[in-house]
PDB file of C-alpha atoms in Angstrom:
ATOM      1  CA  UNK J 183       7.856  30.133 -12.612  1.00  0.00           C
ATOM      2  CA  UNK J 184       5.620  32.249  -9.606  1.00  0.00           C
ATOM      3  CA  UNK J 185       7.875  32.909  -6.424  1.00  0.00           C
ATOM      4  CA  UNK J 186       4.801  33.476  -3.834  1.00  0.00           C
ATOM      5  CA  UNK J 187       3.634  29.500  -5.874  1.00  0.00           C
ATOM      6  CA  UNK J 188       3.966  25.742  -6.017  1.00  0.00           C
ATOM      7  CA  UNK J 189       7.650  24.387  -7.625  1.00  0.00           C
ATOM      8  CA  UNK J 190       6.491  21.488  -8.062  1.00  0.00           C
ATOM      9  CA  UNK J 191       2.914  18.993  -7.241  1.00  0.00           C
ATOM     10  CA  UNK J 192       2.468  15.951  -5.597  1.00  0.00           C
ATOM     11  CA  UNK J 193      -0.401  15.325  -7.503  1.00  0.00           C
ATOM     12  CA  UNK J 194      -0.574  11.515  -6.773  1.00  0.00           C
ATOM     13  CA  UNK J 195      -2.368   8.825  -6.629  1.00  0.00           C
ATOM     14  CA  UNK J 196      -3.224   8.214  -3.071  1.00  0.00           C
ATOM     15  CA  UNK J 197      -2.190   5.291  -1.372  1.00  0.00           C
ATOM     16  CA  UNK J 198       0.572   5.425  -2.366  1.00  0.00           C
ATOM     17  CA  UNK J 199       3.483   6.508  -0.213  1.00  0.00           C
ATOM     18  CA  UNK J 200       2.732  10.652  -1.498  1.00  0.00           C
ATOM     19  CA  UNK J 201       1.801  11.381   2.547  1.00  0.00           C
ATOM     20  CA  UNK J 202       6.054   9.536   3.139  1.00  0.00           C
ATOM     21  CA  UNK J 203       7.464  11.163  -0.128  1.00  0.00           C
ATOM     22  CA  UNK J 204       6.248  14.502   1.310  1.00  0.00           C
ATOM     23  CA  UNK J 205       7.837  13.696   4.730  1.00  0.00           C
ATOM     24  CA  UNK J 206      10.597  12.877   3.189  1.00  0.00           C
ATOM     25  CA  UNK J 207      11.481  16.210   0.698  1.00  0.00           C
ATOM     26  CA  UNK J 208       9.910  18.504   4.276  1.00  0.00           C
ATOM     27  CA  UNK J 209      12.972  16.794   6.041  1.00  0.00           C
ATOM     28  CA  UNK J 210      15.207  18.248   3.712  1.00  0.00           C
ATOM     29  CA  UNK J 211      17.000  21.536   4.274  1.00  0.00           C
ATOM     30  CA  UNK J 212      16.461  22.927   0.601  1.00  0.00           C
ATOM     31  CA  UNK J 213      12.757  21.761   0.357  1.00  0.00           C
ATOM     32  CA  UNK J 214       9.904  23.209   1.646  1.00  0.00           C
ATOM     33  CA  UNK J 215       6.106  21.271   2.016  1.00  0.00           C
ATOM     34  CA  UNK J 216       2.931  23.580   3.096  1.00  0.00           C
ATOM     35  CA  UNK J 217       0.605  22.825   6.120  1.00  0.00           C
ATOM     36  CA  UNK J 218      -1.468  21.553   4.847  1.00  0.00           C
ATOM     37  CA  UNK J 219      -0.028  19.814   2.327  1.00  0.00           C
ATOM     38  CA  UNK J 220      -2.926  18.422   0.819  1.00  0.00           C
ATOM     39  CA  UNK J 221      -4.555  21.685   0.443  1.00  0.00           C
ATOM     40  CA  UNK J 222      -7.367  21.241  -2.551  1.00  0.00           C
ATOM     41  CA  UNK J 223      -6.858  24.650  -3.467  1.00  0.00           C
ATOM     42  CA  UNK J 224      -7.144  23.292  -7.569  1.00  0.00           C
ATOM     43  CA  UNK J 225      -9.429  21.662  -6.782  1.00  0.00           C
ATOM     44  CA  UNK J 226     -11.610  22.908  -4.699  1.00  0.00           C
ATOM     45  CA  UNK J 227     -13.105  25.186  -7.698  1.00  0.00           C
ATOM     46  CA  UNK J 228     -15.182  22.696  -9.208  1.00  0.00           C
ATOM     47  CA  UNK J 229     -15.048  19.384  -6.131  1.00  0.00           C
ATOM     48  CA  UNK J 230     -17.496  22.672  -3.309  1.00  0.00           C
ATOM     49  CA  UNK J 231     -21.069  21.419  -3.769  1.00  0.00           C
ATOM     50  CA  UNK J 232     -19.736  18.156  -3.113  1.00  0.00           C
ATOM     51  CA  UNK J 233     -17.905  16.465  -1.122  1.00  0.00           C
ATOM     52  CA  UNK J 234     -21.494  14.908   0.449  1.00  0.00           C
ATOM     53  CA  UNK J 235     -20.343  11.188   1.207  1.00  0.00           C
ATOM     54  CA  UNK J 236     -19.619  10.753   5.369  1.00  0.00           C
ATOM     55  CA  UNK J 237     -17.012  12.457   6.662  1.00  0.00           C
ATOM     56  CA  UNK J 238     -16.472  14.455   3.606  1.00  0.00           C
ATOM     57  CA  UNK J 239     -17.781  17.644   5.020  1.00  0.00           C
ATOM     58  CA  UNK J 240     -14.305  17.564   7.258  1.00  0.00           C
ATOM     59  CA  UNK J 241     -11.787  17.199   4.064  1.00  0.00           C
ATOM     60  CA  UNK J 242     -14.459  20.032   2.978  1.00  0.00           C
ATOM     61  CA  UNK J 243     -13.360  22.333   5.544  1.00  0.00           C
ATOM     62  CA  UNK J 244      -9.774  21.911   5.401  1.00  0.00           C
ATOM     63  CA  UNK J 245      -9.617  23.020   1.626  1.00  0.00           C
ATOM     64  CA  UNK J 246      -7.762  25.922   0.922  1.00  0.00           C
ATOM     65  CA  UNK J 247     -10.540  28.256  -0.482  1.00  0.00           C
ATOM     66  CA  UNK J 248      -8.780  31.544  -2.164  1.00  0.00           C
ATOM     67  CA  UNK J 249      -5.915  32.089  -4.677  1.00  0.00           C
ATOM     68  CA  UNK J 250      -4.889  34.683  -1.270  1.00  0.00           C
ATOM     69  CA  UNK J 251      -4.643  31.959   1.509  1.00  0.00           C
ATOM     70  CA  UNK J 252      -2.932  29.454  -0.647  1.00  0.00           C
ATOM     71  CA  UNK J 253      -0.683  31.415  -1.679  1.00  0.00           C
ATOM     72  CA  UNK J 254       0.242  33.077   2.550  1.00  0.00           C
ATOM     73  CA  UNK J 255       1.114  28.907   2.920  1.00  0.00           C
ATOM     74  CA  UNK J 256       4.388  29.474   0.207  1.00  0.00           C
ATOM     75  CA  UNK J 257       5.160  32.690   2.626  1.00  0.00           C
ATOM     76  CA  UNK J 258       7.328  30.666   5.405  1.00  0.00           C
ATOM     77  CA  UNK J 259       9.474  29.276   2.873  1.00  0.00           C
ATOM     78  CA  UNK J 260      13.116  30.610   2.931  1.00  0.00           C
ATOM     79  CA  UNK J 261      13.981  31.642  -0.933  1.00  0.00           C
ATOM     80  CA  UNK J 262      16.632  29.224  -1.228  1.00  0.00           C
ATOM     81  CA  UNK J 263      13.999  26.804  -1.195  1.00  0.00           C
ATOM     82  CA  UNK J 264      12.001  24.671  -3.211  1.00  0.00           C
ATOM     83  CA  UNK J 265       8.265  24.690  -2.673  1.00  0.00           C
ATOM     84  CA  UNK J 266       5.713  21.984  -2.807  1.00  0.00           C
ATOM     85  CA  UNK J 267       2.658  21.279  -1.894  1.00  0.00           C
ATOM     86  CA  UNK J 268       0.922  17.292  -2.402  1.00  0.00           C
ATOM     87  CA  UNK J 269      -2.823  17.430  -3.720  1.00  0.00           C
ATOM     88  CA  UNK J 270      -3.564  13.679  -4.571  1.00  0.00           C
ATOM     89  CA  UNK J 271      -7.275  14.624  -5.854  1.00  0.00           C
ATOM     90  CA  UNK J 272      -5.508  16.380  -8.897  1.00  0.00           C
ATOM     91  CA  UNK J 273      -4.360  13.246 -11.004  1.00  0.00           C
ATOM     92  CA  UNK J 274      -8.210  11.854 -10.109  1.00  0.00           C
ATOM     93  CA  UNK J 275      -9.733  14.908 -12.154  1.00  0.00           C
ATOM     94  CA  UNK J 276      -7.384  15.426 -14.416  1.00  0.00           C
ATOM     95  CA  UNK J 277      -9.526  17.074 -16.650  1.00  0.00           C
ATOM     96  CA  UNK J 278     -10.039  20.303 -14.533  1.00  0.00           C
ATOM     97  CA  UNK J 279      -7.030  20.178 -12.651  1.00  0.00           C
ATOM     98  CA  UNK J 280      -4.569  20.750 -15.213  1.00  0.00           C
ATOM     99  CA  UNK J 281      -6.665  23.857 -17.447  1.00  0.00           C
ATOM    100  CA  UNK J 282      -6.213  25.209 -13.585  1.00  0.00           C
ATOM    101  CA  UNK J 283      -2.213  24.332 -12.936  1.00  0.00           C
ATOM    102  CA  UNK J 284      -1.640  26.050 -15.907  1.00  0.00           C
ATOM    103  CA  UNK J 285      -3.348  28.850 -16.064  1.00  0.00           C
ATOM    104  CA  UNK J 286      -2.787  29.837 -11.596  1.00  0.00           C
ATOM    105  CA  UNK J 287       0.926  28.049 -11.647  1.00  0.00           C
ATOM    106  CA  UNK J 288       2.393  27.989 -14.752  1.00  0.00           C
ATOM    107  CA  UNK J 289       4.388  24.832 -15.519  1.00  0.00           C
ATOM    108  CA  UNK J 290       5.350  23.727 -12.005  1.00  0.00           C
ATOM    109  CA  UNK J 291       7.496  19.982 -12.191  1.00  0.00           C
ATOM    110  CA  UNK J 292       5.007  17.270 -11.412  1.00  0.00           C
ATOM    111  CA  UNK J 293       5.664  14.147  -9.119  1.00  0.00           C
ATOM    112  CA  UNK J 294       3.206  10.971  -9.364  1.00  0.00           C
ATOM    113  CA  UNK J 295       3.391   7.887  -7.690  1.00  0.00           C
ATOM    114  CA  UNK J 296       1.850   4.539  -8.668  1.00  0.00           C
ATOM    115  CA  UNK J 297       0.516   0.956  -7.309  1.00  0.00           C
ATOM    116  CA  UNK J 298      -0.811  -2.293  -8.493  1.00  0.00           C
ATOM    117  CA  UNK J 299      -4.595  -0.730  -8.643  1.00  0.00           C
ATOM    118  CA  UNK J 300      -6.330  -3.515  -6.744  1.00  0.00           C
ATOM    119  CA  UNK J 301      -4.554  -2.842  -3.716  1.00  0.00           C
ATOM    120  CA  UNK J 302      -4.150   0.668  -3.781  1.00  0.00           C
ATOM    121  CA  UNK J 303      -8.150   0.454  -3.636  1.00  0.00           C
ATOM    122  CA  UNK J 304      -7.725  -1.934  -0.395  1.00  0.00           C
ATOM    123  CA  UNK J 305      -5.699   0.391   1.250  1.00  0.00           C
ATOM    124  CA  UNK J 306      -8.117   2.851   0.197  1.00  0.00           C
ATOM    125  CA  UNK J 307     -10.877   1.629   1.803  1.00  0.00           C
ATOM    126  CA  UNK J 308      -8.926   0.863   4.623  1.00  0.00           C
ATOM    127  CA  UNK J 309      -8.853   4.213   4.758  1.00  0.00           C
ATOM    128  CA  UNK J 310     -12.016   4.739   5.639  1.00  0.00           C
ATOM    129  CA  UNK J 311     -12.314   1.571   7.849  1.00  0.00           C
ATOM    130  CA  UNK J 312      -9.624   3.532   9.780  1.00  0.00           C
ATOM    131  CA  UNK J 313     -11.111   6.873  10.363  1.00  0.00           C
ATOM    132  CA  UNK J 314     -14.609   5.685  10.758  1.00  0.00           C
ATOM    133  CA  UNK J 315     -15.990   6.308   7.381  1.00  0.00           C
ATOM    134  CA  UNK J 316     -16.684   3.296   6.018  1.00  0.00           C
ATOM    135  CA  UNK J 317     -19.296   0.921   7.524  1.00  0.00           C
ATOM    136  CA  UNK J 318     -19.825  -1.730   4.240  1.00  0.00           C
ATOM    137  CA  UNK J 319     -17.935  -4.604   3.779  1.00  0.00           C
ATOM    138  CA  UNK J 320     -15.307  -4.287   0.898  1.00  0.00           C
ATOM    139  CA  UNK J 321     -17.362  -5.834  -2.135  1.00  0.00           C
ATOM    140  CA  UNK J 322     -20.610  -3.983  -0.509  1.00  0.00           C
ATOM    141  CA  UNK J 323     -18.126  -0.586  -0.650  1.00  0.00           C
ATOM    142  CA  UNK J 324     -17.094  -1.780  -4.713  1.00  0.00           C
ATOM    143  CA  UNK J 325     -20.678  -1.972  -5.576  1.00  0.00           C
ATOM    144  CA  UNK J 326     -22.113   0.754  -4.109  1.00  0.00           C
ATOM    145  CA  UNK J 327     -19.197   2.829  -5.896  1.00  0.00           C
ATOM    146  CA  UNK J 328     -20.821   3.820  -9.247  1.00  0.00           C
ATOM    147  CA  UNK J 329     -24.028   4.963  -7.121  1.00  0.00           C
ATOM    148  CA  UNK J 330     -21.709   6.869  -4.137  1.00  0.00           C
ATOM    149  CA  UNK J 331     -19.857   8.663  -7.301  1.00  0.00           C
ATOM    150  CA  UNK J 332     -22.916  10.241  -8.999  1.00  0.00           C
ATOM    151  CA  UNK J 333     -24.248  10.887  -5.181  1.00  0.00           C
ATOM    152  CA  UNK J 334     -20.608  13.565  -5.002  1.00  0.00           C
ATOM    153  CA  UNK J 335     -18.604  12.123  -1.971  1.00  0.00           C
ATOM    154  CA  UNK J 336     -14.613  13.014  -1.971  1.00  0.00           C
ATOM    155  CA  UNK J 337     -13.350  10.939  -4.382  1.00  0.00           C
ATOM    156  CA  UNK J 338     -11.459   9.354  -1.579  1.00  0.00           C
ATOM    157  CA  UNK J 339     -14.493   6.606  -1.654  1.00  0.00           C
ATOM    158  CA  UNK J 340     -13.247   5.503  -5.598  1.00  0.00           C
ATOM    159  CA  UNK J 341     -11.461   3.043  -4.506  1.00  0.00           C
ATOM    160  CA  UNK J 342     -12.074   0.809  -8.005  1.00  0.00           C
ATOM    161  CA  UNK J 343     -12.169   4.517 -10.379  1.00  0.00           C
ATOM    162  CA  UNK J 344      -9.140   5.552  -9.091  1.00  0.00           C
ATOM    163  CA  UNK J 345      -7.032   3.004 -10.078  1.00  0.00           C
ATOM    164  CA  UNK J 346      -7.076   3.460 -13.406  1.00  0.00           C
ATOM    165  CA  UNK J 347      -4.114   5.797 -14.523  1.00  0.00           C
ATOM    166  CA  UNK J 348      -3.387   5.089 -18.046  1.00  0.00           C
ATOM    167  CA  UNK J 349      -5.261   8.297 -18.849  1.00  0.00           C
ATOM    168  CA  UNK J 350      -4.784  10.548 -16.195  1.00  0.00           C
ATOM    169  CA  UNK J 351      -0.430  10.032 -16.726  1.00  0.00           C
ATOM    170  CA  UNK J 352      -0.282  11.095 -19.670  1.00  0.00           C
ATOM    171  CA  UNK J 353      -2.545  13.604 -19.686  1.00  0.00           C
ATOM    172  CA  UNK J 354       0.220  15.621 -16.721  1.00  0.00           C
ATOM    173  CA  UNK J 355       2.922  14.084 -19.296  1.00  0.00           C
ATOM    174  CA  UNK J 356       1.388  15.755 -22.491  1.00  0.00           C
ATOM    175  CA  UNK J 357       0.278  18.764 -20.562  1.00  0.00           C
ATOM    176  CA  UNK J 358       4.053  19.670 -18.769  1.00  0.00           C
ATOM    177  CA  UNK J 359       7.471  19.664 -19.784  1.00  0.00           C
ATOM    178  CA  UNK J 360       9.311  18.518 -16.265  1.00  0.00           C
ATOM    179  CA  UNK J 361       6.639  15.622 -15.266  1.00  0.00           C
ATOM    180  CA  UNK J 362       8.277  12.031 -12.794  1.00  0.00           C
ATOM    181  CA  UNK J 363       5.895   9.117 -12.579  1.00  0.00           C
ATOM    182  CA  UNK J 364       7.525   6.590  -9.587  1.00  0.00           C
ATOM    183  CA  UNK J 365       6.483   3.630  -9.642  1.00  0.00           C
ATOM    184  CA  UNK J 366       5.276   2.652  -5.701  1.00  0.00           C
ATOM    185  CA  UNK J 367       6.349  -0.949  -4.929  1.00  0.00           C
ATOM    186  CA  UNK J 368      10.150   0.914  -6.572  1.00  0.00           C
ATOM    187  CA  UNK J 369       9.962   3.354  -4.255  1.00  0.00           C
ATOM    188  CA  UNK J 370       9.299   0.679  -0.575  1.00  0.00           C
ATOM    189  CA  UNK J 371      12.244  -1.378  -2.137  1.00  0.00           C
ATOM    190  CA  UNK J 372      14.816   1.185  -1.478  1.00  0.00           C
ATOM    191  CA  UNK J 373      13.532   4.509  -0.866  1.00  0.00           C
ATOM    192  CA  UNK J 374      16.407   6.151  -0.080  1.00  0.00           C
ATOM    193  CA  UNK J 375      17.425   6.168  -3.897  1.00  0.00           C
ATOM    194  CA  UNK J 376      14.017   7.504  -5.055  1.00  0.00           C
ATOM    195  CA  UNK J 377      14.330  10.521  -2.472  1.00  0.00           C
ATOM    196  CA  UNK J 378      17.940  11.788  -3.953  1.00  0.00           C
ATOM    197  CA  UNK J 379      15.965  10.851  -7.765  1.00  0.00           C
ATOM    198  CA  UNK J 380      13.980  13.484  -7.057  1.00  0.00           C
ATOM    199  CA  UNK J 381      15.653  15.455  -5.551  1.00  0.00           C
ATOM    200  CA  UNK J 382      17.993  15.502  -8.481  1.00  0.00           C
ATOM    201  CA  UNK J 383      14.421  15.527 -10.658  1.00  0.00           C
ATOM    202  CA  UNK J 384      13.023  19.456  -8.033  1.00  0.00           C
ATOM    203  CA  UNK J 385      17.582  20.327  -8.944  1.00  0.00           C
ATOM    204  CA  UNK J 386      19.609  20.304  -5.912  1.00  0.00           C
ATOM    205  CA  UNK J 387      22.909  17.403  -5.670  1.00  0.00           C
ATOM    206  CA  UNK J 388      22.419  17.458  -1.532  1.00  0.00           C
ATOM    207  CA  UNK J 389      21.630  14.693  -1.173  1.00  0.00           C
ATOM    208  CA  UNK J 390      20.198  13.935   3.241  1.00  0.00           C
ATOM    209  CA  UNK J 391      21.788  12.238   5.192  1.00  0.00           C
ATOM    210  CA  UNK J 392      21.150  10.306   8.218  1.00  0.00           C
ATOM    211  CA  UNK J 393      18.648   8.451   6.261  1.00  0.00           C
ATOM    212  CA  UNK J 394      15.716   6.518   8.060  1.00  0.00           C
ATOM    213  CA  UNK J 395      13.469   4.567   6.325  1.00  0.00           C
ATOM    214  CA  UNK J 396       9.103   6.483   6.457  1.00  0.00           C
ATOM    215  CA  UNK J 397       5.937   4.809   6.885  1.00  0.00           C
ATOM    216  CA  UNK J 398       3.407   7.228   7.257  1.00  0.00           C
ATOM    217  CA  UNK J 399      -0.963   6.880   6.677  1.00  0.00           C
ATOM    218  CA  UNK J 400      -1.379   3.300   8.441  1.00  0.00           C
ATOM    219  CA  UNK J 401      -4.573   2.001   7.702  1.00  0.00           C
ATOM    220  CA  UNK J 402      -6.259  -0.376   8.841  1.00  0.00           C
ATOM    221  CA  UNK J 403      -9.654  -0.561  11.489  1.00  0.00           C
ATOM    222  CA  UNK J 404      -9.099   1.123  14.485  1.00  0.00           C
ATOM    223  CA  UNK J 405      -8.829  -0.157  17.585  1.00  0.00           C
ATOM    224  CA  UNK J 406     -10.190   3.015  19.125  1.00  0.00           C
ATOM    225  CA  UNK J 407     -12.698   4.620  17.014  1.00  0.00           C
ATOM    226  CA  UNK J 408     -12.353   7.939  19.827  1.00  0.00           C
ATOM    227  CA  UNK J 409      -8.992   7.537  19.677  1.00  0.00           C
ATOM    228  CA  UNK J 410      -8.439   8.474  15.964  1.00  0.00           C
ATOM    229  CA  UNK J 411     -11.195  10.801  15.952  1.00  0.00           C
ATOM    230  CA  UNK J 412      -9.679  13.271  18.149  1.00  0.00           C
ATOM    231  CA  UNK J 413      -6.555  12.109  16.253  1.00  0.00           C
ATOM    232  CA  UNK J 414      -7.641  14.002  13.102  1.00  0.00           C
ATOM    233  CA  UNK J 415     -10.038  16.382  14.262  1.00  0.00           C
ATOM    234  CA  UNK J 416      -9.361  19.934  15.030  1.00  0.00           C
ATOM    235  CA  UNK J 417      -9.172  21.226  19.284  1.00  0.00           C
ATOM    236  CA  UNK J 418      -7.135  23.504  20.383  1.00  0.00           C
ATOM    237  CA  UNK J 419      -4.412  21.075  22.385  1.00  0.00           C
ATOM    238  CA  UNK J 420      -4.338  20.734  18.419  1.00  0.00           C
ATOM    239  CA  UNK J 421      -3.767  23.983  17.278  1.00  0.00           C
ATOM    240  CA  UNK J 422      -1.740  24.474  20.463  1.00  0.00           C
ATOM    241  CA  UNK J 423       0.766  21.653  19.420  1.00  0.00           C
ATOM    242  CA  UNK J 424       0.646  23.183  15.655  1.00  0.00           C
ATOM    243  CA  UNK J 425       2.494  25.870  16.900  1.00  0.00           C
ATOM    244  CA  UNK J 426       5.572  24.492  19.139  1.00  0.00           C
ATOM    245  CA  UNK J 427       6.036  21.314  17.412  1.00  0.00           C
ATOM    246  CA  UNK J 428       7.516  21.163  13.664  1.00  0.00           C
ATOM    247  CA  UNK J 429       5.724  19.067  10.818  1.00  0.00           C
ATOM    248  CA  UNK J 430       8.350  16.448  10.912  1.00  0.00           C
ATOM    249  CA  UNK J 431       7.746  16.352  14.797  1.00  0.00           C
ATOM    250  CA  UNK J 432       3.916  16.075  14.820  1.00  0.00           C
ATOM    251  CA  UNK J 433       4.285  13.506  11.768  1.00  0.00           C
ATOM    252  CA  UNK J 434       5.912  11.040  13.920  1.00  0.00           C
ATOM    253  CA  UNK J 435       3.828  11.319  16.954  1.00  0.00           C
ATOM    254  CA  UNK J 436       0.487  10.705  14.096  1.00  0.00           C
ATOM    255  CA  UNK J 437       2.217   7.573  13.179  1.00  0.00           C
ATOM    256  CA  UNK J 438       2.663   5.723  16.261  1.00  0.00           C
ATOM    257  CA  UNK J 439      -0.603   6.283  17.769  1.00  0.00           C
ATOM    258  CA  UNK J 440      -2.056   5.400  14.553  1.00  0.00           C
ATOM    259  CA  UNK J 441       0.346   2.006  14.773  1.00  0.00           C
ATOM    260  CA  UNK J 442      -0.580   1.396  17.862  1.00  0.00           C
ATOM    261  CA  UNK J 443      -4.321   1.786  17.621  1.00  0.00           C
ATOM    262  CA  UNK J 444      -5.057   0.608  14.082  1.00  0.00           C
ATOM    263  CA  UNK J 445      -4.820  -3.286  13.066  1.00  0.00           C
ATOM    264  CA  UNK J 446      -5.113  -5.522   9.794  1.00  0.00           C
ATOM    265  CA  UNK J 447      -8.333  -5.714   8.394  1.00  0.00           C
ATOM    266  CA  UNK J 448      -9.174  -9.152   7.186  1.00  0.00           C
ATOM    267  CA  UNK J 449     -10.510 -10.433   4.148  1.00  0.00           C
ATOM    268  CA  UNK J 450     -11.308 -13.708   2.363  1.00  0.00           C
ATOM    269  CA  UNK J 451      -9.182 -14.732  -0.648  1.00  0.00           C
ATOM    270  CA  UNK J 452     -11.806 -14.135  -3.108  1.00  0.00           C
ATOM    271  CA  UNK J 453     -12.702 -10.016  -1.386  1.00  0.00           C
ATOM    272  CA  UNK J 454      -9.015  -9.706  -2.253  1.00  0.00           C
ATOM    273  CA  UNK J 455      -9.489 -11.103  -6.087  1.00  0.00           C
ATOM    274  CA  UNK J 456     -12.617  -9.124  -7.127  1.00  0.00           C
ATOM    275  CA  UNK J 457     -10.535  -6.938  -9.062  1.00  0.00           C
ATOM    276  CA  UNK J 458      -8.362  -9.041 -10.386  1.00  0.00           C
ATOM    277  CA  UNK J 459      -7.702  -8.271 -14.695  1.00  0.00           C
ATOM    278  CA  UNK J 460     -10.588  -5.478 -13.865  1.00  0.00           C
ATOM    279  CA  UNK J 461      -7.346  -3.610 -14.357  1.00  0.00           C
ATOM    280  CA  UNK J 462      -5.437  -5.503 -16.867  1.00  0.00           C
ATOM    281  CA  UNK J 463      -6.214  -3.718 -20.416  1.00  0.00           C
ATOM    282  CA  UNK J 464      -4.967  -0.032 -18.541  1.00  0.00           C
ATOM    283  CA  UNK J 465      -2.325  -1.267 -17.205  1.00  0.00           C
ATOM    284  CA  UNK J 466      -1.182  -2.397 -20.282  1.00  0.00           C
ATOM    285  CA  UNK J 467      -2.009   1.104 -21.854  1.00  0.00           C
ATOM    286  CA  UNK J 468       0.132   2.212 -19.035  1.00  0.00           C
ATOM    287  CA  UNK J 469       3.176  -0.364 -19.416  1.00  0.00           C
ATOM    288  CA  UNK J 470       3.276   1.500 -23.413  1.00  0.00           C
ATOM    289  CA  UNK J 471       2.479   5.254 -21.891  1.00  0.00           C
ATOM    290  CA  UNK J 472       5.752   4.919 -19.550  1.00  0.00           C
ATOM    291  CA  UNK J 473       7.806   1.979 -21.610  1.00  0.00           C
ATOM    292  CA  UNK J 474       8.450   0.499 -18.318  1.00  0.00           C
ATOM    293  CA  UNK J 475       6.582  -3.640 -17.481  1.00  0.00           C
ATOM    294  CA  UNK J 476       4.365  -2.926 -14.900  1.00  0.00           C
ATOM    295  CA  UNK J 477       3.405  -7.540 -15.101  1.00  0.00           C
ATOM    296  CA  UNK J 478       3.589  -7.502 -11.353  1.00  0.00           C
ATOM    297  CA  UNK J 479       0.863  -5.490 -10.713  1.00  0.00           C
ATOM    298  CA  UNK J 480      -1.022  -8.006 -12.891  1.00  0.00           C
ATOM    299  CA  UNK J 481      -0.237 -11.175  -9.892  1.00  0.00           C
TER     300      UNK J 481
END
């Protein structure tokens, strides 16, 4: 492994608990998660002409665009710390991202988090509604997905297609020596145990103390879009806070504001069940790959 590059990658999937896991790891003395946690450097090289959906320009602006800038994200890590990042588009674009990871980084440890694909799809939809980017109904948005993909929208708009996990998961398992797959539903049941498993996987026996469960990246409908825009967009005040407040403190503040400013999106049963059965073949394939019972995803 190259000393100035990450030792591990949380590669996805989006809306599967990766933010919470990254925050847990970042509180551990042996871990260093870069800021921004999702630099998207490895995918920017082939996505730089994309990002054409509403609000995608902000994502493109924040993406790290050079190897030197990418390396600089890890310079503050202490010599004994394991360095990581969490660009969750790496899983979705596995066919192009894997060769780049191997070429630039080598053989880092890989963490994949997977969730019931139907629920993941609605969570991604709710995320974009919260940010004022999605203005269609859930069913309309799903029907528009293929068109939006052709128009090179950011991957987060691929509500359905980002839920086909078997090919991408197998590709990472086939190409890297150490890959850990985490099922989101198990993570939610016992976050502390899963975090301990991840720490052991990454190579430290030091376990977290005073463990407090985290729930990050709340999705839903914003009560105030103005407040949400202030929270998300860069500003002079946010720049000052970044300099004086630790990452975890800023994450807690952001979470509390989002929690107060977000309300659930209410949908009808037929909307919630719109994708029921769509993923069954892929789930069956993934069960075989992981030798894990995923029947809970079919309910």
